CSV table of N, CA, C and O in Angstrom, one decimal:
chain,number,residue,atom,x,y,z
A,1405,UNK,N,3.4,13.8,8.7
A,1405,UNK,CA,4.8,13.6,8.4
A,1405,UNK,C,5.4,12.5,9.4
A,1405,UNK,O,5.2,12.7,10.6
A,1406,UNK,N,6.0,11.5,8.8
A,1406,UNK,CA,6.6,10.5,9.7
A,1406,UNK,C,7.8,11.1,10.5
A,1406,UNK,O,9.0,11.2,10.0
A,1407,UNK,N,7.6,11.6,11.7
A,1407,UNK,CA,8.6,12.4,12.4
A,1407,UNK,C,9.8,11.5,12.7
A,1407,UNK,O,10.9,12.0,12.7
A,1408,UNK,N,9.6,10.3,13.1
A,1408,UNK,CA,10.8,9.4,13.4
A,1408,UNK,C,11.7,9.3,12.2
A,1408,UNK,O,12.9,9.2,12.3
A,1409,UNK,N,11.2,9.3,11.0
A,1409,UNK,CA,12.0,9.2,9.8
A,1409,UNK,C,12.8,10.4,9.6
A,1409,UNK,O,14.0,10.4,9.3
A,1410,UNK,N,12.2,11.6,9.9
A,1410,UNK,CA,12.9,12.9,9.8
A,1410,UNK,C,14.0,12.9,10.8
A,1410,UNK,O,15.1,13.3,10.6
A,1411,UNK,N,13.7,12.5,12.0
A,1411,UNK,CA,14.7,12.4,13.1
A,1411,UNK,C,15.9,11.6,12.7
A,1411,UNK,O,17.0,11.9,13.0
A,1412,UNK,N,15.6,10.4,12.2
A,1412,UNK,CA,16.7,9.5,11.8
A,1412,UNK,C,17.6,10.2,10.7
A,1412,UNK,O,18.8,10.1,10.8
A,1413,UNK,N,17.0,10.8,9.8
A,1413,UNK,CA,17.7,11.5,8.7
A,1413,UNK,C,18.6,12.6,9.3
A,1413,UNK,O,19.7,12.8,8.9
A,1414,UNK,N,18.0,13.4,10.3
A,1414,UNK,CA,18.8,14.5,10.9
A,1414,UNK,C,20.1,14.0,11.5
A,1414,UNK,O,21.0,14.7,11.6
A,1415,UNK,N,20.0,12.8,12.1
A,1415,UNK,CA,21.2,12.2,12.7
A,1415,UNK,C,22.1,11.5,11.7
A,1415,UNK,O,23.1,10.9,12.1
A,1416,UNK,N,21.7,11.4,10.4
A,1416,UNK,CA,22.5,10.7,9.4
A,1416,UNK,C,22.4,9.2,9.5
A,1416,UNK,O,23.2,8.5,9.0
A,1417,UNK,N,21.4,8.8,10.2
A,1417,UNK,CA,21.2,7.3,10.3
A,1417,UNK,C,20.6,6.8,9.0
A,1417,UNK,O,20.0,7.5,8.2
A,1418,UNK,N,20.9,5.5,8.7
A,1418,UNK,CA,20.5,4.9,7.5
A,1418,UNK,C,19.0,4.5,7.7
A,1418,UNK,O,18.6,4.0,8.7
A,1419,UNK,N,18.2,4.7,6.6
A,1419,UNK,CA,16.8,4.5,6.7
A,1419,UNK,C,16.4,3.4,5.7
A,1419,UNK,O,16.6,3.6,4.5
A,1420,UNK,N,15.9,2.3,6.2
A,1420,UNK,CA,15.2,1.3,5.4
A,1420,UNK,C,13.8,1.3,5.8
A,1420,UNK,O,13.5,1.1,7.0
A,1421,UNK,N,12.9,1.7,4.9
A,1421,UNK,CA,11.5,1.9,5.3
A,1421,UNK,C,10.6,1.2,4.3
A,1421,UNK,O,10.9,0.9,3.2
A,1422,UNK,N,9.3,1.0,4.8
A,1422,UNK,CA,8.3,0.4,3.8
A,1422,UNK,C,7.6,1.5,3.2
A,1422,UNK,O,7.5,2.6,3.7
A,1423,UNK,N,7.0,1.2,2.0
A,1423,UNK,CA,6.3,2.2,1.2
A,1423,UNK,C,4.9,2.3,1.7
A,1423,UNK,O,3.9,1.9,1.0
A,1424,UNK,N,4.7,2.9,2.9
A,1424,UNK,CA,3.3,3.0,3.5
A,1424,UNK,C,3.1,4.4,3.9
A,1424,UNK,O,4.1,5.2,4.2
A,1425,UNK,N,1.9,4.8,4.0
A,1425,UNK,CA,1.6,6.2,4.5
A,1425,UNK,C,2.3,7.3,3.7
A,1425,UNK,O,2.4,7.2,2.5
A,1426,UNK,N,2.8,8.2,4.5
A,1426,UNK,CA,3.5,9.4,3.9
A,1426,UNK,C,4.9,9.2,3.6
A,1426,UNK,O,5.6,10.0,3.0
A,1427,UNK,N,5.4,8.0,3.9
A,1427,UNK,CA,6.9,7.8,3.8
A,1427,UNK,C,7.3,7.9,2.3
A,1427,UNK,O,8.4,8.6,2.1
A,1428,UNK,N,6.7,7.3,1.3
A,1428,UNK,CA,7.1,7.5,0.0
A,1428,UNK,C,7.1,8.9,-0.6
A,1428,UNK,O,7.8,9.2,-1.5
A,1429,UNK,N,6.3,9.8,0.1
A,1429,UNK,CA,6.3,11.2,-0.4
A,1429,UNK,C,7.5,12.0,0.3
A,1429,UNK,O,7.9,13.0,-0.2
A,1430,UNK,N,8.0,11.5,1.3
A,1430,UNK,CA,9.1,12.1,2.1
A,1430,UNK,C,10.5,11.6,1.6
A,1430,UNK,O,11.4,12.4,1.5
A,1431,UNK,N,10.6,10.3,1.4
A,1431,UNK,CA,11.9,9.7,1.1
A,1431,UNK,C,12.0,9.3,-0.3
A,1431,UNK,O,11.0,9.0,-1.0
A,1432,UNK,N,13.2,9.3,-0.8
A,1432,UNK,CA,13.5,8.9,-2.2
A,1432,UNK,C,14.3,7.6,-2.2
A,1432,UNK,O,15.4,7.6,-1.5
A,1433,UNK,N,13.9,6.6,-2.9
A,1433,UNK,CA,14.6,5.3,-2.9
A,1433,UNK,C,16.0,5.5,-3.5
A,1433,UNK,O,16.2,6.2,-4.5
A,1434,UNK,N,17.0,5.0,-2.8
A,1434,UNK,CA,18.4,5.1,-3.1
A,1434,UNK,C,19.0,6.5,-3.1
A,1434,UNK,O,20.1,6.7,-3.6
A,1435,UNK,N,18.2,7.5,-2.7
A,1435,UNK,CA,18.8,8.8,-2.5
A,1435,UNK,C,18.8,9.2,-1.0
A,1435,UNK,O,19.8,9.6,-0.5
A,1436,UNK,N,17.7,9.1,-0.3
A,1436,UNK,CA,17.6,9.4,1.1
A,1436,UNK,C,17.4,8.1,1.9
A,1436,UNK,O,17.5,8.2,3.1
A,1437,UNK,N,17.0,7.0,1.3
A,1437,UNK,CA,16.7,5.8,2.0
A,1437,UNK,C,16.6,4.6,1.0
A,1437,UNK,O,16.8,4.8,-0.2
A,1438,UNK,N,16.4,3.5,1.6
A,1438,UNK,CA,16.0,2.3,0.7
A,1438,UNK,C,14.5,2.0,1.1
A,1438,UNK,O,14.2,1.8,2.3
A,1439,UNK,N,13.7,2.0,0.1
A,1439,UNK,CA,12.3,1.8,0.3
A,1439,UNK,C,11.9,0.4,-0.2
A,1439,UNK,O,12.4,0.0,-1.3
A,1440,UNK,N,11.2,-0.3,0.6
A,1440,UNK,CA,10.8,-1.7,0.2
A,1440,UNK,C,9.2,-1.8,0.4
A,1440,UNK,O,8.6,-1.0,1.0
A,1441,UNK,N,8.7,-2.8,-0.3
A,1441,UNK,CA,7.3,-3.0,-0.2
A,1441,UNK,C,6.9,-3.5,1.2
A,1441,UNK,O,7.7,-4.2,1.8
A,1442,UNK,N,5.7,-3.1,1.6
A,1442,UNK,CA,5.2,-3.5,2.9
A,1442,UNK,C,5.1,-5.0,3.0
A,1442,UNK,O,4.7,-5.7,2.1
A,1443,UNK,N,5.6,-5.6,4.1
A,1443,UNK,CA,5.5,-7.0,4.4
A,1443,UNK,C,6.4,-7.9,3.5
A,1443,UNK,O,6.2,-9.1,3.5
A,1444,UNK,N,7.4,-7.3,2.8
A,1444,UNK,CA,8.2,-8.0,1.9
A,1444,UNK,C,9.6,-8.3,2.6
A,1444,UNK,O,10.5,-7.4,2.5
A,1445,UNK,N,9.7,-9.4,3.3
A,1445,UNK,CA,10.9,-9.7,4.1
A,1445,UNK,C,12.1,-9.8,3.1
A,1445,UNK,O,13.2,-9.4,3.5
A,1446,UNK,N,11.9,-10.4,2.0
A,1446,UNK,CA,13.0,-10.6,1.0
A,1446,UNK,C,13.6,-9.2,0.6
A,1446,UNK,O,14.9,-9.1,0.6
A,1447,UNK,N,12.8,-8.3,0.3
A,1447,UNK,CA,13.3,-6.9,0.0
A,1447,UNK,C,14.0,-6.3,1.2
A,1447,UNK,O,15.0,-5.6,1.0
A,1448,UNK,N,13.5,-6.5,2.4
A,1448,UNK,CA,14.2,-5.9,3.6
A,1448,UNK,C,15.5,-6.5,3.7
A,1448,UNK,O,16.5,-5.8,4.0
A,1449,UNK,N,15.7,-7.8,3.6
A,1449,UNK,CA,16.9,-8.5,3.7
A,1449,UNK,C,17.9,-8.0,2.6
A,1449,UNK,O,19.1,-7.7,2.9
A,1450,UNK,N,17.4,-7.9,1.4
A,1450,UNK,CA,18.3,-7.4,0.3
A,1450,UNK,C,18.7,-6.0,0.6
A,1450,UNK,O,19.9,-5.6,0.4
A,1451,UNK,N,17.9,-5.1,1.1
A,1451,UNK,CA,18.2,-3.7,1.5
A,1451,UNK,C,19.3,-3.7,2.5
A,1451,UNK,O,20.3,-2.9,2.4
A,1452,UNK,N,19.2,-4.5,3.5
A,1452,UNK,CA,20.2,-4.5,4.6
A,1452,UNK,C,21.5,-5.1,4.0
A,1452,UNK,O,22.6,-4.5,4.4
A,1453,UNK,N,21.5,-6.1,3.2
A,1453,UNK,CA,22.7,-6.6,2.6
A,1453,UNK,C,23.4,-5.5,1.7
A,1453,UNK,O,24.6,-5.3,1.7
A,1454,UNK,N,22.6,-4.7,1.0
A,1454,UNK,CA,23.1,-3.6,0.2
A,1454,UNK,C,23.9,-2.7,1.1
A,1454,UNK,O,25.0,-2.2,0.7
A,1455,UNK,N,23.4,-2.3,2.2
A,1455,UNK,CA,24.0,-1.4,3.1
A,1455,UNK,C,25.3,-2.0,3.7
A,1455,UNK,O,26.3,-1.3,3.8
A,1456,UNK,N,25.3,-3.3,4.0
A,1456,UNK,CA,26.5,-3.9,4.5
A,1456,UNK,C,27.6,-3.9,3.5
A,1456,UNK,O,28.8,-3.7,3.8
A,1457,UNK,N,27.2,-4.1,2.2
A,1457,UNK,CA,28.2,-4.3,1.1
A,1457,UNK,C,28.6,-3.0,0.4
A,1457,UNK,O,29.6,-3.0,-0.3
A,1458,UNK,N,27.9,-1.9,0.6
A,1458,UNK,CA,28.1,-0.8,-0.3
A,1458,UNK,C,28.4,0.5,0.6
A,1458,UNK,O,27.4,1.2,0.9
A,1459,UNK,N,29.6,0.8,0.8
A,1459,UNK,CA,30.0,2.0,1.6
A,1459,UNK,C,29.6,3.3,1.0
A,1459,UNK,O,29.3,4.2,1.6
A,1460,UNK,N,29.7,3.3,-0.4
A,1460,UNK,CA,29.3,4.5,-1.1
A,1460,UNK,C,27.8,4.8,-0.9
A,1460,UNK,O,27.4,6.0,-0.7
A,1461,UNK,N,27.0,3.8,-0.9
A,1461,UNK,CA,25.5,4.0,-0.7
A,1461,UNK,C,25.3,4.5,0.7
A,1461,UNK,O,24.4,5.4,0.9
A,1462,UNK,N,26.0,4.0,1.7
A,1462,UNK,CA,25.9,4.4,3.1
A,1462,UNK,C,26.1,5.9,3.1
A,1462,UNK,O,25.4,6.7,3.7
A,1463,UNK,N,27.2,6.4,2.5
A,1463,UNK,CA,27.6,7.8,2.6
A,1463,UNK,C,26.5,8.6,1.9
A,1463,UNK,O,26.1,9.7,2.4
A,1464,UNK,N,26.0,8.2,0.8
A,1464,UNK,CA,25.0,8.9,0.0
A,1464,UNK,C,23.7,9.1,0.8
A,1464,UNK,O,23.2,10.2,1.0
A,1465,UNK,N,23.3,7.9,1.4
A,1465,UNK,CA,22.0,8.0,2.1
A,1465,UNK,C,22.1,8.8,3.4
A,1465,UNK,O,21.2,9.6,3.7
A,1466,UNK,N,23.3,8.7,4.0
A,1466,UNK,CA,23.5,9.5,5.2
A,1466,UNK,C,23.5,11.0,4.9
A,1466,UNK,O,22.8,11.8,5.6
A,1467,UNK,N,24.2,11.4,3.9
A,1467,UNK,CA,24.3,12.8,3.5
A,1467,UNK,C,23.0,13.4,3.1
A,1467,UNK,O,22.5,14.4,3.5
A,1468,UNK,N,22.3,12.6,2.2
A,1468,UNK,CA,21.0,13.1,1.7
A,1468,UNK,C,19.9,13.0,2.7
A,1468,UNK,O,19.0,13.8,2.7
A,1469,UNK,N,20.0,12.1,3.7
A,1469,UNK,CA,19.1,12.1,4.8
A,1469,UNK,C,19.1,13.3,5.6
A,1469,UNK,O,18.1,13.8,6.1
A,1470,UNK,N,20.3,13.8,5.9
A,1470,UNK,CA,20.5,15.1,6.6
A,1470,UNK,C,19.9,16.2,5.9
A,1470,UNK,O,19.2,17.1,6.4
A,1471,UNK,N,20.1,16.3,4.6
A,1471,UNK,CA,19.5,17.3,3.7
A,1471,UNK,C,18.0,17.3,3.8
A,1471,UNK,O,17.3,18.3,3.8
A,1472,UNK,N,17.4,16.1,3.7
A,1472,UNK,CA,16.0,15.9,3.8
A,1472,UNK,C,15.4,16.4,5.1
A,1472,UNK,O,14.4,17.2,5.1
A,1473,UNK,N,16.1,16.1,6.2
A,1473,UNK,CA,15.7,16.6,7.5
A,1473,UNK,C,15.8,18.1,7.6
A,1473,UNK,O,14.9,18.7,8.2
A,1474,UNK,N,16.8,18.7,7.0
A,1474,UNK,CA,16.9,20.2,7.1
A,1474,UNK,C,15.8,20.8,6.3
A,1474,UNK,O,15.3,21.8,6.7
A,1475,UNK,N,15.3,20.2,5.2
A,1475,UNK,CA,14.2,20.7,4.4
A,1475,UNK,C,12.9,20.6,5.2
A,1475,UNK,O,11.9,21.4,4.9
A,1476,UNK,N,12.8,19.8,6.2
A,1476,UNK,CA,11.6,19.6,7.0
A,1476,UNK,C,11.6,20.4,8.3
A,1476,UNK,O,10.7,20.4,9.0
A,1477,UNK,N,12.7,21.2,8.5
A,1477,UNK,CA,12.8,22.0,9.7
A,1477,UNK,C,11.7,23.1,9.6
A,1477,UNK,O,11.4,23.6,8.5
A,1478,UNK,N,11.1,23.4,10.7
A,1478,UNK,CA,9.9,24.3,10.7
A,1478,UNK,C,10.3,25.7,10.2
A,1478,UNK,O,9.4,26.4,9.6
A,1479,UNK,N,11.5,26.1,10.4
A,1479,UNK,CA,11.9,27.5,9.9
A,1479,UNK,C,11.9,27.5,8.4
A,1479,UNK,O,11.5,28.5,7.7
A,1480,UNK,N,12.2,26.4,7.7
A,1480,UNK,CA,12.2,26.2,6.3
A,1480,UNK,C,10.7,26.1,5.8
A,1480,UNK,O,10.3,26.7,4.9
A,1481,UNK,N,10.0,25.2,6.5
A,1481,UNK,CA,8.6,24.9,6.1
A,1481,UNK,C,7.8,26.2,6.2
A,1481,UNK,O,7.0,26.6,5.4
A,1482,UNK,N,8.0,27.0,7.3
A,1482,UNK,CA,7.3,28.2,7.5
A,1482,UNK,C,7.5,29.2,6.4
A,1482,UNK,O,6.6,29.8,5.9
A,1483,UNK,N,8.8,29.3,6.0
A,1483,UNK,CA,9.0,30.2,4.8
A,1483,UNK,C,8.4,29.8,3.5
A,1483,UNK,O,7.9,30.6,2.8
A,1484,UNK,N,8.4,28.5,3.3
A,1484,UNK,CA,7.7,27.9,2.1
A,1484,UNK,C,6.2,28.2,2.1
A,1484,UNK,O,5.7,28.7,1.1
A,1485,UNK,N,5.6,28.0,3.3
A,1485,UNK,CA,4.2,28.3,3.4
A,1485,UNK,C,3.9,29.8,3.2
A,1485,UNK,O,3.0,30.2,2.6
A,1486,UNK,N,4.8,30.6,3.8
A,1486,UNK,CA,4.6,32.1,3.7
A,1486,UNK,C,4.7,32.5,2.2
A,1486,UNK,O,3.9,33.3,1.8
A,1487,UNK,N,5.6,31.9,1.4
A,1487,UNK,CA,5.7,32.3,0.0
A,1487,UNK,C,4.4,31.9,-0.7
A,1487,UNK,O,4.0,32.6,-1.6
A,1488,UNK,N,3.9,30.7,-0.4
A,1488,UNK,CA,2.7,30.2,-1.1
A,1488,UNK,C,1.5,31.2,-0.8
A,1488,UNK,O,0.8,31.6,-1.7
A,1489,UNK,N,1.4,31.5,0.5
A,1489,UNK,CA,0.3,32.4,0.9
A,1489,UNK,C,0.4,33.8,0.2
A,1489,UNK,O,-0.5,34.4,-0.2
A,1490,UNK,N,1.6,34.3,0.2
A,1490,UNK,CA,1.9,35.6,-0.4
A,1490,UNK,C,1.5,35.6,-1.9
A,1490,UNK,O,0.9,36.5,-2.5
A,1491,UNK,N,1.9,34.5,-2.6
A,1491,UNK,CA,1.6,34.3,-4.0
A,1491,UNK,C,0.1,34.3,-4.2
A,1491,UNK,O,-0.5,34.9,-5.1
A,1492,UNK,N,-0.6,33.5,-3.4
A,1492,UNK,CA,-2.1,33.4,-3.5
A,1492,UNK,C,-2.7,34.8,-3.3
A,1492,UNK,O,-3.7,35.2,-4.0
A,1493,UNK,N,-2.3,35.5,-2.2
A,1493,UNK,CA,-2.9,36.7,-1.9
A,1493,UNK,C,-2.6,37.8,-2.9
A,1493,UNK,O,-3.4,38.8,-3.1
A,1494,UNK,N,-1.5,37.7,-3.6
A,1494,UNK,CA,-1.2,38.7,-4.6
A,1494,UNK,C,-2.0,38.5,-5.9
A,1494,UNK,O,-2.0,39.4,-6.8
A,1495,UNK,N,-2.6,37.4,-6.1
A,1495,UNK,CA,-3.4,37.2,-7.3
A,1495,UNK,C,-4.8,37.6,-7.2
A,1495,UNK,O,-5.6,37.7,-6.5
């Protein structure tokens, strides 16, 4: 799990990230972050411009980034895993 991405979300920071590794599985484009193709400078510039020009998008990304981080908290993850194990063991 990209820990720094989760940390940024927890603080409500805006996330512009590339679609590499586990990042696309953790973040949703235009919901928790803006995702761009790896090494695509034009997409990165466009993403930053979007944030400068769109206050509603900033609020949405910040709010949803916090929710994403809360879902990654170990107390939540632990309970999810516990439910999976209990379901498997009951079958």
